[in-house]
mmCIF file of C-alpha atoms in Angstrom:
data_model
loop_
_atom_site.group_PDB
_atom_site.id
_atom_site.type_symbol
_atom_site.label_atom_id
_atom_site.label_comp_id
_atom_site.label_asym_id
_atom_site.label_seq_id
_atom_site.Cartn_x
_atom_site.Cartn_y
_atom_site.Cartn_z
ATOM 1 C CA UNK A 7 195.045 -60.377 12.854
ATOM 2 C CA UNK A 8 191.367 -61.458 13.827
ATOM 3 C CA UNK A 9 192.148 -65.072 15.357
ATOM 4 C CA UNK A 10 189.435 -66.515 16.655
ATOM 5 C CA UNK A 11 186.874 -63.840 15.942
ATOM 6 C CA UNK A 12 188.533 -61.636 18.784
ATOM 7 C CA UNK A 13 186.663 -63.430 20.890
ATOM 8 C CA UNK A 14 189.124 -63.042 23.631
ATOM 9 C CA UNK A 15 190.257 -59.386 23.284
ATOM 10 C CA UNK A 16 189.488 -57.894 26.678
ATOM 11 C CA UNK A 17 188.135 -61.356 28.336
ATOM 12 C CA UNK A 18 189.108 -62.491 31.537
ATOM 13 C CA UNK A 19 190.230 -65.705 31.423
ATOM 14 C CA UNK A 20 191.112 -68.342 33.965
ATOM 15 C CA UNK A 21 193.707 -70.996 33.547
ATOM 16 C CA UNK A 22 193.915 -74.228 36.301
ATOM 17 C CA UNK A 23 197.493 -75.423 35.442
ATOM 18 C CA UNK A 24 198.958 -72.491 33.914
ATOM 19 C CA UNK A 25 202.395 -74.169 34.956
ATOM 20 C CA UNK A 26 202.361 -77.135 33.551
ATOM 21 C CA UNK A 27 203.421 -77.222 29.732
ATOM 22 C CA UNK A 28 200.406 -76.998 27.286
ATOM 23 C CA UNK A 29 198.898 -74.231 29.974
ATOM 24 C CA UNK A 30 201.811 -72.667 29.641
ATOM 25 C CA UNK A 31 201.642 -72.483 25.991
ATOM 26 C CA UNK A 32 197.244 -71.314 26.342
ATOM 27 C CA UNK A 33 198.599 -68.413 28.954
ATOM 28 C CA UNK A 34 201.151 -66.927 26.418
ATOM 29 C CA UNK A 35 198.588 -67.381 23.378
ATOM 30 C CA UNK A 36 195.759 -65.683 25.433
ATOM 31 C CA UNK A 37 197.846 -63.182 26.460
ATOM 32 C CA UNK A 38 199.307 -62.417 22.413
ATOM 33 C CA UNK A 39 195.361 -62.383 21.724
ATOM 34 C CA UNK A 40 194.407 -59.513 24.544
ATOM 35 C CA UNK A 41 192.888 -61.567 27.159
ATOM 36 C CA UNK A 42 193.703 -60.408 30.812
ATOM 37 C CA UNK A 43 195.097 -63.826 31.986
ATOM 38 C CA UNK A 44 194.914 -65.410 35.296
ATOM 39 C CA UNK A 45 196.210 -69.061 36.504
ATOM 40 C CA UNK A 46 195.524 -71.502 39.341
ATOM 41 C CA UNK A 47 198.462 -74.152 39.724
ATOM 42 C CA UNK A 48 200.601 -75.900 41.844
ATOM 43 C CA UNK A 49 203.822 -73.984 41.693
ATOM 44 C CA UNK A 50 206.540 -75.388 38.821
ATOM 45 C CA UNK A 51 208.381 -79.023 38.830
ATOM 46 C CA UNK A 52 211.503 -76.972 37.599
ATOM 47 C CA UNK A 53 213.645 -73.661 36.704
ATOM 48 C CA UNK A 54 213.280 -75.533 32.617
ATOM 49 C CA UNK A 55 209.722 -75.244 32.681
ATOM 50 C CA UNK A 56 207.909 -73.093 30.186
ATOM 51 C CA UNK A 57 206.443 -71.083 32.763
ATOM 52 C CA UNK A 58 209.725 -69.867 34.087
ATOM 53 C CA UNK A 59 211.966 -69.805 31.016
ATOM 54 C CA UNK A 60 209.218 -67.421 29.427
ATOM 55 C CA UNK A 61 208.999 -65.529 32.775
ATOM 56 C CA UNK A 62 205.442 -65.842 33.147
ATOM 57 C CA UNK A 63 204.857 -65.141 36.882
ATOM 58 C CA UNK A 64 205.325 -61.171 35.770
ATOM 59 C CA UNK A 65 203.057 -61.738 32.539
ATOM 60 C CA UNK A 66 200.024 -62.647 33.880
ATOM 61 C CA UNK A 67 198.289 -62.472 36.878
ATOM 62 C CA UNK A 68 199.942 -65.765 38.626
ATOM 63 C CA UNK A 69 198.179 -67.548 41.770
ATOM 64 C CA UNK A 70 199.636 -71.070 43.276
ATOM 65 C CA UNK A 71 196.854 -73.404 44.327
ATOM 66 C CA UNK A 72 196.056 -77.152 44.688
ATOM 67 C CA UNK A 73 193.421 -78.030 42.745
ATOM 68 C CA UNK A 74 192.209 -80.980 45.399
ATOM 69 C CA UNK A 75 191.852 -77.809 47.512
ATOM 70 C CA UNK A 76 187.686 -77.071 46.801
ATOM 71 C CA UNK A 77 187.262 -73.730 49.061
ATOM 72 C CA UNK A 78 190.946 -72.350 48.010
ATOM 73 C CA UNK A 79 190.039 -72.690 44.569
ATOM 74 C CA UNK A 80 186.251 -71.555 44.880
ATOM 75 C CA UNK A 81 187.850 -68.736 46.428
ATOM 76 C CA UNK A 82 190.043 -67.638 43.789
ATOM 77 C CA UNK A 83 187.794 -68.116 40.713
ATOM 78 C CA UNK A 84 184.929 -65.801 42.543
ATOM 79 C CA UNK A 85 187.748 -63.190 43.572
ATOM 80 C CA UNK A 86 188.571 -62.888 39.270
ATOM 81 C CA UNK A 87 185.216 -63.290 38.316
ATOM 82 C CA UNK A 88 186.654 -64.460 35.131
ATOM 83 C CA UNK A 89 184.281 -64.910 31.694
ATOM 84 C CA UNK A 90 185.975 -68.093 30.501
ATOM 85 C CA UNK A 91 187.875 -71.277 32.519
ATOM 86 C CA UNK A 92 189.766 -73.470 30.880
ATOM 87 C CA UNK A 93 190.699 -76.635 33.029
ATOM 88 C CA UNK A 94 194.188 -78.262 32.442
ATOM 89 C CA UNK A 95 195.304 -79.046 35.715
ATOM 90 C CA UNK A 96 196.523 -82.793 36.212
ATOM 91 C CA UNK A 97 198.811 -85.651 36.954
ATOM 92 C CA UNK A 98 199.496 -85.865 33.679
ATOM 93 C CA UNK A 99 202.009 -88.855 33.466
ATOM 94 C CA UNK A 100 201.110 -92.688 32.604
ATOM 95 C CA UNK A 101 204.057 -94.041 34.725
ATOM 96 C CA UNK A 102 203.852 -91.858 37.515
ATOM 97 C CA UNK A 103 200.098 -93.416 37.677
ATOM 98 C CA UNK A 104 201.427 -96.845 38.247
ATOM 99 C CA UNK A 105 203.373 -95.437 41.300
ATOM 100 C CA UNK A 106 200.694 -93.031 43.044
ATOM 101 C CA UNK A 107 197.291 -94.128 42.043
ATOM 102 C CA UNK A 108 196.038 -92.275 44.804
ATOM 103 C CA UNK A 109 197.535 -89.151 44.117
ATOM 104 C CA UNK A 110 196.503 -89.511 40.514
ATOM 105 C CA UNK A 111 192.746 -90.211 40.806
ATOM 106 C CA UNK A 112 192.367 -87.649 43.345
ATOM 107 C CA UNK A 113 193.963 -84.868 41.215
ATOM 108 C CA UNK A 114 192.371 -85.710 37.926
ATOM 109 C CA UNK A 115 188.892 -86.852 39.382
ATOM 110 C CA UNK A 116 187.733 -84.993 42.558
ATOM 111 C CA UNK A 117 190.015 -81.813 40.660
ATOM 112 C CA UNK A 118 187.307 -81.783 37.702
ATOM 113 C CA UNK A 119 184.560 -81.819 40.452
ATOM 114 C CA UNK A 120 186.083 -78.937 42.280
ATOM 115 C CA UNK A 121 186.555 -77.107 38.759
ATOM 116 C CA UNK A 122 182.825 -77.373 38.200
ATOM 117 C CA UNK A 123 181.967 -76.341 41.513
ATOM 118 C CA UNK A 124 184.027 -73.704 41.006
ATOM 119 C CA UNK A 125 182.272 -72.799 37.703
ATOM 120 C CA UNK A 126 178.767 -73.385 38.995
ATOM 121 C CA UNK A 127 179.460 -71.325 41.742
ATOM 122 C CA UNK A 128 181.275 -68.293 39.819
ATOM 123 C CA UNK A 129 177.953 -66.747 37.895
ATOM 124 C CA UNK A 130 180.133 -64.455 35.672
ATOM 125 C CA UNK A 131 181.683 -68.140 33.680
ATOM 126 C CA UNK A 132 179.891 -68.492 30.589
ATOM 127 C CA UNK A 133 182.004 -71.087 28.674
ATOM 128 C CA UNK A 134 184.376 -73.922 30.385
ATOM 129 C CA UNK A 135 186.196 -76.133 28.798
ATOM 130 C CA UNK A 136 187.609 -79.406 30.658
ATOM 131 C CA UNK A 137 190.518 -80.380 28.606
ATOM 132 C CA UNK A 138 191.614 -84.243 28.393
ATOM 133 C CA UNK A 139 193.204 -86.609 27.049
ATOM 134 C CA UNK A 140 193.128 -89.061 24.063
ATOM 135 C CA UNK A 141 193.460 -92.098 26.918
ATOM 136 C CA UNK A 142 190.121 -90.955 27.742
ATOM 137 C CA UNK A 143 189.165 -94.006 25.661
ATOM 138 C CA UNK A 144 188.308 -97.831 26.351
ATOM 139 C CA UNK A 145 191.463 -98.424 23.917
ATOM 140 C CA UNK A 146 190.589 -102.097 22.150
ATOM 141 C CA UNK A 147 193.765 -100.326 19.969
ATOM 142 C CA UNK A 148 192.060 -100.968 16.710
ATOM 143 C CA UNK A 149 193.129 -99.447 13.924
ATOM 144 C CA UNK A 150 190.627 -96.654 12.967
ATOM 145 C CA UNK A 151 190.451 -93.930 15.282
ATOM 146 C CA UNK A 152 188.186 -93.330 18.122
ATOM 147 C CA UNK A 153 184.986 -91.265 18.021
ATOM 148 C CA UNK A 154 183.435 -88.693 20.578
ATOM 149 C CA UNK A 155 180.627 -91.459 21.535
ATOM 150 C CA UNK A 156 183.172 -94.227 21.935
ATOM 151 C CA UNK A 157 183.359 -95.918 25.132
ATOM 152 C CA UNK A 158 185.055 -94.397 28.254
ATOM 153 C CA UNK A 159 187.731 -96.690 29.797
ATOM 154 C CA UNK A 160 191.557 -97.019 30.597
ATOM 155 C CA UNK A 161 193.749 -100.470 31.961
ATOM 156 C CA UNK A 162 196.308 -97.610 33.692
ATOM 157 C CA UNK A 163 195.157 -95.576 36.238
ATOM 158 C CA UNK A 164 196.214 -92.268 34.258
ATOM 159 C CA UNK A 165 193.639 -93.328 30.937
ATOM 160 C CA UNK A 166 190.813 -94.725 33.516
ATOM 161 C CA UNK A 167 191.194 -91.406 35.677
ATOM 162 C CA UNK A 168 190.802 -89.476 32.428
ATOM 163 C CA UNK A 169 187.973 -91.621 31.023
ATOM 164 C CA UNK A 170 186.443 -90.438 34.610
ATOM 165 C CA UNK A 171 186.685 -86.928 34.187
ATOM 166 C CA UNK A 172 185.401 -87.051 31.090
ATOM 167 C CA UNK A 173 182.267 -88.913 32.955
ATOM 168 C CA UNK A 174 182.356 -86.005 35.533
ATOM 169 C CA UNK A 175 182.194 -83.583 32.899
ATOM 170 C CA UNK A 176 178.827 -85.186 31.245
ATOM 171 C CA UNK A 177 177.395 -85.136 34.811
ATOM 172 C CA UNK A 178 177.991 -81.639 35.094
ATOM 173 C CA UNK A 179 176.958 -80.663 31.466
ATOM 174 C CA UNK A 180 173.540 -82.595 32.221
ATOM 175 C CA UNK A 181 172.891 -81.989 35.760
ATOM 176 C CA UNK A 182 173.781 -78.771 36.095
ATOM 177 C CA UNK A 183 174.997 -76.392 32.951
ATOM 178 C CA UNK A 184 171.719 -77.873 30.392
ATOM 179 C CA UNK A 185 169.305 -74.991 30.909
ATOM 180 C CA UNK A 186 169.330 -71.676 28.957
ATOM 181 C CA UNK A 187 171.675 -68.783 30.499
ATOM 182 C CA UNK A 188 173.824 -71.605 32.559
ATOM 183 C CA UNK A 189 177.467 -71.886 31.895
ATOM 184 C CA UNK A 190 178.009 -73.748 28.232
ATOM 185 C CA UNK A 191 180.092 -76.808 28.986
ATOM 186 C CA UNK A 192 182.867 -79.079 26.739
ATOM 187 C CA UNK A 193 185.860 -80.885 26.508
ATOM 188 C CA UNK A 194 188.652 -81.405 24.457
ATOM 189 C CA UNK A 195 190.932 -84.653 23.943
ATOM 190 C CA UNK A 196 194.129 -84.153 22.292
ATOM 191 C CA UNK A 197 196.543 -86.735 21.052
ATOM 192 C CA UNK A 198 199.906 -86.860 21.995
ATOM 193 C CA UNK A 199 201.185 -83.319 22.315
ATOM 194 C CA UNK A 200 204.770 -82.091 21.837
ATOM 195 C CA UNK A 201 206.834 -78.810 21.811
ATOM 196 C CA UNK A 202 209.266 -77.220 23.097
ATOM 197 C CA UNK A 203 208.842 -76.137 26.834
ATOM 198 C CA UNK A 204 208.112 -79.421 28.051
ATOM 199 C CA UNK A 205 211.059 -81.320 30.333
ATOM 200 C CA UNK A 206 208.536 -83.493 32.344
ATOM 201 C CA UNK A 207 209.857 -87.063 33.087
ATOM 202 C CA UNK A 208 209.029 -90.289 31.553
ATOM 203 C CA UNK A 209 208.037 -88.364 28.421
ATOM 204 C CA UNK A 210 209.853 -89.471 24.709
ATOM 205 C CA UNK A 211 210.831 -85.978 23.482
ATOM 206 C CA UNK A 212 211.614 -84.390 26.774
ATOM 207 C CA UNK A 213 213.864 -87.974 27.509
ATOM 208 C CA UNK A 214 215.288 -87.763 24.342
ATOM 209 C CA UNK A 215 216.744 -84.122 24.600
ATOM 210 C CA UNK A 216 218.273 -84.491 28.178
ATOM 211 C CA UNK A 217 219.788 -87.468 26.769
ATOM 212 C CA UNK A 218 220.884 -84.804 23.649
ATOM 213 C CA UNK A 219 222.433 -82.646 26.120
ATOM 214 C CA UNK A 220 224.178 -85.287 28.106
ATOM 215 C CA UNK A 221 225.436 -86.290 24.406
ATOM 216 C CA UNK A 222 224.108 -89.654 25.039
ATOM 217 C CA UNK A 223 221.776 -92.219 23.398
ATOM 218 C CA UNK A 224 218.378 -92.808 24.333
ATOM 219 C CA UNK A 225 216.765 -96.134 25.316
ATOM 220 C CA UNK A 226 213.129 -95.785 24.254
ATOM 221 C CA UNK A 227 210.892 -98.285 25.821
ATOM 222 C CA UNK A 228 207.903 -98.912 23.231
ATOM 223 C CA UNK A 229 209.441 -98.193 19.741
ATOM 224 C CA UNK A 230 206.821 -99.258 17.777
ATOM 225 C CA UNK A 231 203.865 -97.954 19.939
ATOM 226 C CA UNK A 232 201.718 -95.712 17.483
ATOM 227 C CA UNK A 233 200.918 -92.052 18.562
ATOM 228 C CA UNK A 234 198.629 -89.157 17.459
ATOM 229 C CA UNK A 235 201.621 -86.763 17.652
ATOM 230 C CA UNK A 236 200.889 -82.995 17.371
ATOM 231 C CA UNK A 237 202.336 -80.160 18.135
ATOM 232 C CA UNK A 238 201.204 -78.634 21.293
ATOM 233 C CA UNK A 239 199.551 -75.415 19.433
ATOM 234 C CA UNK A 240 197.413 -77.810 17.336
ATOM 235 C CA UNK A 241 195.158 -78.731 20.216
ATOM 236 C CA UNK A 242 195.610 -75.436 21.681
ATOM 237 C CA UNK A 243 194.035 -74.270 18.504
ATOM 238 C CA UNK A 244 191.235 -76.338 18.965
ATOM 239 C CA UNK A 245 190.224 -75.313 22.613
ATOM 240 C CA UNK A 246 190.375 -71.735 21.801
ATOM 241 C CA UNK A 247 188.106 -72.653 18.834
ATOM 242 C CA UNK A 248 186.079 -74.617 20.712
ATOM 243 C CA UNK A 249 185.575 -71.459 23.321
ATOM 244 C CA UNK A 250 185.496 -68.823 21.201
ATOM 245 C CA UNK A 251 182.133 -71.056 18.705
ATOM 246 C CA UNK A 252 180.500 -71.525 22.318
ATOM 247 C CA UNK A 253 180.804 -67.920 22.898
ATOM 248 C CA UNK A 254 179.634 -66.642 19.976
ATOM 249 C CA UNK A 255 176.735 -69.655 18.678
ATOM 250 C CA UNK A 256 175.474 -71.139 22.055
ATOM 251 C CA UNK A 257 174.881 -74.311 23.226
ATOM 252 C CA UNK A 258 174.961 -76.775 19.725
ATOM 253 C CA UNK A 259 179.007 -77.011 20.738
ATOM 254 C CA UNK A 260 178.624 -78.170 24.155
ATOM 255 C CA UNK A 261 180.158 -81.799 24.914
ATOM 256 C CA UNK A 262 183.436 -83.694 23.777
ATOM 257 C CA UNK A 263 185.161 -83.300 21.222
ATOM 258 C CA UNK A 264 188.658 -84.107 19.335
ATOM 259 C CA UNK A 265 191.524 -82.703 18.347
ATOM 260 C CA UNK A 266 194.038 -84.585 17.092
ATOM 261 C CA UNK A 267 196.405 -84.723 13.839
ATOM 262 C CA UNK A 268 195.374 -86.006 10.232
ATOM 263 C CA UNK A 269 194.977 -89.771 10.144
ATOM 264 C CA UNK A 270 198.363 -89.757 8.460
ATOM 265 C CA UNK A 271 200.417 -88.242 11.053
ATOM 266 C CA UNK A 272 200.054 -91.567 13.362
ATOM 267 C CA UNK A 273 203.465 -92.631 13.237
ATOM 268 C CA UNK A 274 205.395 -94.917 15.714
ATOM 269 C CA UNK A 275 207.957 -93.786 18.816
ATOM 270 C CA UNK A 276 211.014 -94.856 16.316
ATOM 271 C CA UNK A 277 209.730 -93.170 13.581
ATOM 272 C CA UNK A 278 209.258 -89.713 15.435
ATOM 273 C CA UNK A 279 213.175 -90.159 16.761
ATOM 274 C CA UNK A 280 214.581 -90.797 13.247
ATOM 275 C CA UNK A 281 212.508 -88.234 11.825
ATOM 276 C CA UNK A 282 214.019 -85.698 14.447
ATOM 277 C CA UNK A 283 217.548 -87.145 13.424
ATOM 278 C CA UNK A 284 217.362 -86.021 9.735
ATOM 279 C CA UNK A 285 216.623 -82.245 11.443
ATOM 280 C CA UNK A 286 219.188 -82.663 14.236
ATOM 281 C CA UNK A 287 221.665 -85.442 13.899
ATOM 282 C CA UNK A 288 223.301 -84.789 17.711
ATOM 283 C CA UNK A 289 220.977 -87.675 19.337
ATOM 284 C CA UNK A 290 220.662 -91.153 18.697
ATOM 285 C CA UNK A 291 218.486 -93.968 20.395
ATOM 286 C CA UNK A 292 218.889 -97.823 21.425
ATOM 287 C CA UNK A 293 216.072 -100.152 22.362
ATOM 288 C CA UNK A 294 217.140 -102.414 25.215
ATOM 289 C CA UNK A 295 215.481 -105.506 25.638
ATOM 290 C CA UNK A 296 212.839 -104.972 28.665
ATOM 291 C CA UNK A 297 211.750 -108.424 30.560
ATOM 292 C CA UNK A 298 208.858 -106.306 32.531
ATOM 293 C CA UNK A 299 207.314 -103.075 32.328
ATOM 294 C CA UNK A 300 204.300 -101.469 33.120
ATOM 295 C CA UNK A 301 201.219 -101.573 30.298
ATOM 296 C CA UNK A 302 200.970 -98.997 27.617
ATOM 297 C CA UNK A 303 198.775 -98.970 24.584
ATOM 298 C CA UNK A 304 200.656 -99.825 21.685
ATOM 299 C CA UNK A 305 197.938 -97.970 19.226
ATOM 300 C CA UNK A 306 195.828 -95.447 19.750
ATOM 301 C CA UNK A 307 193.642 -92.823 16.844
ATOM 302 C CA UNK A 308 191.688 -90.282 17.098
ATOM 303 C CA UNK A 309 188.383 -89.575 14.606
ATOM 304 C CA UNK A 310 188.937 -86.097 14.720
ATOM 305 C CA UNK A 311 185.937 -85.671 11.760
ATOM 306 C CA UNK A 312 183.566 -84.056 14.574
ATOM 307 C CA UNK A 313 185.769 -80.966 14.225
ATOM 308 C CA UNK A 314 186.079 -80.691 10.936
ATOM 309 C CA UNK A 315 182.930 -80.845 9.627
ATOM 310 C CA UNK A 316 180.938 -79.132 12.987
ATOM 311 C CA UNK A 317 183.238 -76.729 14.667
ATOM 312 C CA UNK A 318 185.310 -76.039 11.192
ATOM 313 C CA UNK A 319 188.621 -76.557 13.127
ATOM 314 C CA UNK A 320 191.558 -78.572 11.345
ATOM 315 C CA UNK A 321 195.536 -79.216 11.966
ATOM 316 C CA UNK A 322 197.743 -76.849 10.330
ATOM 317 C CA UNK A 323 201.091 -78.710 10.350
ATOM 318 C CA UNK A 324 201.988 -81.774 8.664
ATOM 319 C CA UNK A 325 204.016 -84.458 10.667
ATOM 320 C CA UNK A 326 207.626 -82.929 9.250
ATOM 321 C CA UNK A 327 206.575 -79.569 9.941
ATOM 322 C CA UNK A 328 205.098 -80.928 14.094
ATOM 323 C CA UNK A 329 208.727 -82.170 14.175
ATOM 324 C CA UNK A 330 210.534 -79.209 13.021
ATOM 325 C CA UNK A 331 208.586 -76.787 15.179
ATOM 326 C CA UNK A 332 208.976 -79.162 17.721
ATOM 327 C CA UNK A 333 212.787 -79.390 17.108
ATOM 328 C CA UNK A 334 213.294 -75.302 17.108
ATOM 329 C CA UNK A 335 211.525 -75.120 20.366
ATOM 330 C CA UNK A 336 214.069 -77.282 22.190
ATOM 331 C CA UNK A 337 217.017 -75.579 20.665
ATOM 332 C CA UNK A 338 215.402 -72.330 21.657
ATOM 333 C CA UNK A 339 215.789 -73.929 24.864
ATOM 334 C CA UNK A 340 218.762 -74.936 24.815
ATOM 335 C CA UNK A 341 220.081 -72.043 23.647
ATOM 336 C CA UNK A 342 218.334 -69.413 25.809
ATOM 337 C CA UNK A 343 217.698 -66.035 25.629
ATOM 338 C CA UNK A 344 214.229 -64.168 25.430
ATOM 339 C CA UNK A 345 212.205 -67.976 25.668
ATOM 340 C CA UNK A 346 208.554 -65.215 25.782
ATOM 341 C CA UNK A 347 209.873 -63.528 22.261
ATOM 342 C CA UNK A 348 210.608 -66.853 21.260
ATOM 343 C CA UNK A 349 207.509 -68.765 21.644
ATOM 344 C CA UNK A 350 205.194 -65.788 20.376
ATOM 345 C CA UNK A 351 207.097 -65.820 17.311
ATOM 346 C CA UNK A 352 206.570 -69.542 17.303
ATOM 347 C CA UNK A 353 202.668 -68.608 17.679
ATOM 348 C CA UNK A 354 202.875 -66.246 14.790
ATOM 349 C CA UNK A 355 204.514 -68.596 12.589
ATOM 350 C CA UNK A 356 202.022 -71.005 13.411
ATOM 351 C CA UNK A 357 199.009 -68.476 13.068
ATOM 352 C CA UNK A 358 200.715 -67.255 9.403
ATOM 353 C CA UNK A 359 200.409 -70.816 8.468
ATOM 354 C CA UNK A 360 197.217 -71.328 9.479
ATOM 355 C CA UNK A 361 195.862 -68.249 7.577
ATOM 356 C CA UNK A 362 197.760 -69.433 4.354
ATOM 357 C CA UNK A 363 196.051 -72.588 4.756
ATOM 358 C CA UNK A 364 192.131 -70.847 5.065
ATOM 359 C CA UNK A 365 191.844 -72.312 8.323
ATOM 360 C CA UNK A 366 188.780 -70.543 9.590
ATOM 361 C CA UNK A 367 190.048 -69.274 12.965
ATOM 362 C CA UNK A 368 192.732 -67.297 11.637
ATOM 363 C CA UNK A 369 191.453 -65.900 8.278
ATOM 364 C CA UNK A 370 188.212 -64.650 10.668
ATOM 365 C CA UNK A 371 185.599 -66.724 8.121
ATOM 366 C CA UNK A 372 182.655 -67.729 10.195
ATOM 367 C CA UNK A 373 182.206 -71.218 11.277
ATOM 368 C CA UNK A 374 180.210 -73.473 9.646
#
C-alpha cells in the first residue's frame, strides 16, 4: 500500500516523546511504513502505557532522555543522524499546569528551543515538524473555529506555554531554517485526541475507563465544554502528510497548520460519554456540583480548511466511527494480549478506510 508516497520507506526518523501516547502511536505507524525508528523520551509514567503494552523498547531503537537536557539531546540526534524529527515531547496536561508552572514552561518552551538546536545543529534533518496543540490559541471561545494566523495566547499555563512554542517555532522557521537547502520547518495543532493507549491522569476517556474497570461512575467536571475530538490517528495522519509534502514539494508547506475533525464532530464532554454508552453500556457518569475549579475553555474549533484545500489532507472517521475505534482500543486494553498486532491492525483499518474514502495519502494521488 503506497501511504504517503513511501516517503518514509528506508528513512531514519527521530521521535522526542516516543513514550508518551500519540508518539507512541507515530513510532508504531512509522515503523508499519519502513522507517528505521528512533525515540528520545523520558522513560514511561506506567506498565499501561502504549509504549509498554505494545512492547516497543524491542521495536525500535529506544533512548531515555530529558528534553530540558540541550547537550544530551544534541548528542543523541547527531549520533542517528536521522532525515526527519518529529517533536512531541511535553507536559501535556492542563491541570497538572496549574500545579507546576515551572516544570511546564520549561518542558514545553526551552524543550522546543533545544529541539531546534538540535535540528540546526544535525545537518542530515531536512524536514521537522513541532507538533502542538489546539490551546495554542488566544481562545475568545467563539463559535467558528480558529485559523493558522489567529492570535497566539492561553489563560492556563499549559495553552500559553503552547501558544509559546508555537512562537519559538516561527523564530526558528525565520531566523534560521528560511534559506534554500536549510532544514524545512512546520507545525501541527491537533484537537483533542483520543484512543486507546492513553491512561494519563486528569484526561476524560482515560478517567472514564479506570472508573469502567473499578465498575464505578464517573464525575466529569465540564460536561458541556465543547471539544474537537479525534481519534489519535487523524492528526497522526496529518503530520506524516505534512512531512512526507515537505519532503517531496519544498518549502510552500513550511509553517502551522491544522488538523482537526469536520466542523461537525465538535460535540460536548456529555455527549462523547453517552455516545460511548450506546457502544459499551458498562460505565456511567454523574456531574457533581463543583464550587471552585481551575479555568478551562468551555469552546474551542479548529478551521482546519488550510489542509484541505493546500496540503490535500482530510479526517477519515466520522464522530461514531472516532468513538468506536476509540472504544475497541480500550477493550483491547483491557483485554490484553498482542497490544503491537492490535494497534497495526487498528492502523490498517484506519488506512483501508482512508483509501475507500480517496483520501490522497493512502490511494498515492499526488497532492494538490
Amino acid at each position: 500500500m503506497n501511504s504517503f508516497w513511501n516517503c518514509y520507506k528506508g528513512k531514519k526518523v527521530l521521535i522526542t516523546g516516543h513514550t508518551g501516547f500519540k508518539g507512541s502511536w507515530l513510532a508504531i505507524w512509522l515503523q508499519q511504513l519502513g522507517a528505521e525508528v528512533y525515540g528520545y523520551a523520558l522513560a514511561p509514567n506506567s506498565n499501561l502505557d502504549n509504549f509498554i503494552t505494545c512492547d516497543l523498547t524491542n521495536k525500535i531503537n529506544h533512548y531515555e532522555g530529558d528534553v530540558r537536557d540541550a547537550k544530551k539531546m544534541q548528542a543523541y540526534f547527531k549520533s542517528v543522524q536521522p532525515d526527519i524529527a518529529f517533536h512531541l515531547a511535553a507536559q501535556p496536561l492542563v491541570l497538572l499546569s496549574y500545579q507546576d508552572p515551572v516544570g511546564t514552561f520549561e518542558t514545553n518552551l526551552m524543550g522546543t528551543v533545544n529541539f531546534f538546536e538540535a535540528v540546526k545543529n544535525t545537518p542530515s534533518i531536512k524536514v521537522a515538524i513541532n507538533v502542538t496543540s489546539d490551546k495554542c490559541y488566544d481562545n475568545k471561545e467563539w463559535v467558528w473555529g480558529y485559523r493558522e494566523n489567529d492570535s497566539m495566547g492561553g489563560k492556563d499555563p499549559y495553552s500559553a506555554s503552547k501558544g509559546c512554542s508555537e512562537l519559538i517555532t516561527s523564530s526558528y522557521l525565520n531566523s534560521f531554517f528560511k534559506d534554500e537547502n536549510t532544514c524545512l520547518v512546520a507545525s501541527g495543532r491537533a484537537g483533542n485526541v483520543i484512543g486507546g493507549g492513553d491512561w494519563a491522569q486528569d484526561r476524560i476517556l482515560p478517567d472514564y475507563f479506570r472508573s469502567v474497570k473499578a465498575n464505578q461512575k464517573l464525575m466529569i467536571r465540564n460536561p458541556h465544554a465543547t471539544r474537537p475530538w479525534q481519534h489519535v490517528l487523524e492528526p497522526l495522519s496529518g503530520y506524516l502528510n505534512l512531512a512526507a509534502a515537505l519532503w517531496i514539494k519544498g518549502r510552500s508547506f513550511t509553517g502551522g497548520w491544522n488538523f482537526g475533525p469536520e466542523d461537525t464532530s465538535n460535540y460536548s464532554v456529555k455527549e462523547l460519554i453517552e455516545k460511548i454508552l450506546l457502544i459499551d453500556s458498562n460505565g456511567g457518569y454523574t456531574t457533581p456540583e463543583l464550587t471552585e475549579k481551575p479555568h478551562e475553555a468551555a469552546l474551542l474549533k479548529l478551521d482546519i480548511s488550510k489542509a484541505v484545500n493546500q496540503l490535500n489532507w482530510r479526517p477519515v472517521l466520522s464522530f461514531d466511527e472516532t468513538v468506536e475505534f476509540t472504544v475497541a482500543g480500550y477493550k483491547d486494553d483491557m483485554n490484553g494480549g498482542n497490544m503491537f498486532s492490535k494497534r497495526t491492525e487498528q492502523i490498517t483499518d484506519y488506512t483501508n478506510k482512508a483509501v475507500s474514502r480517496g483520501v490522497a495519502w493512502a490511494t498515492g494521488y499526488e497532492n494538490k
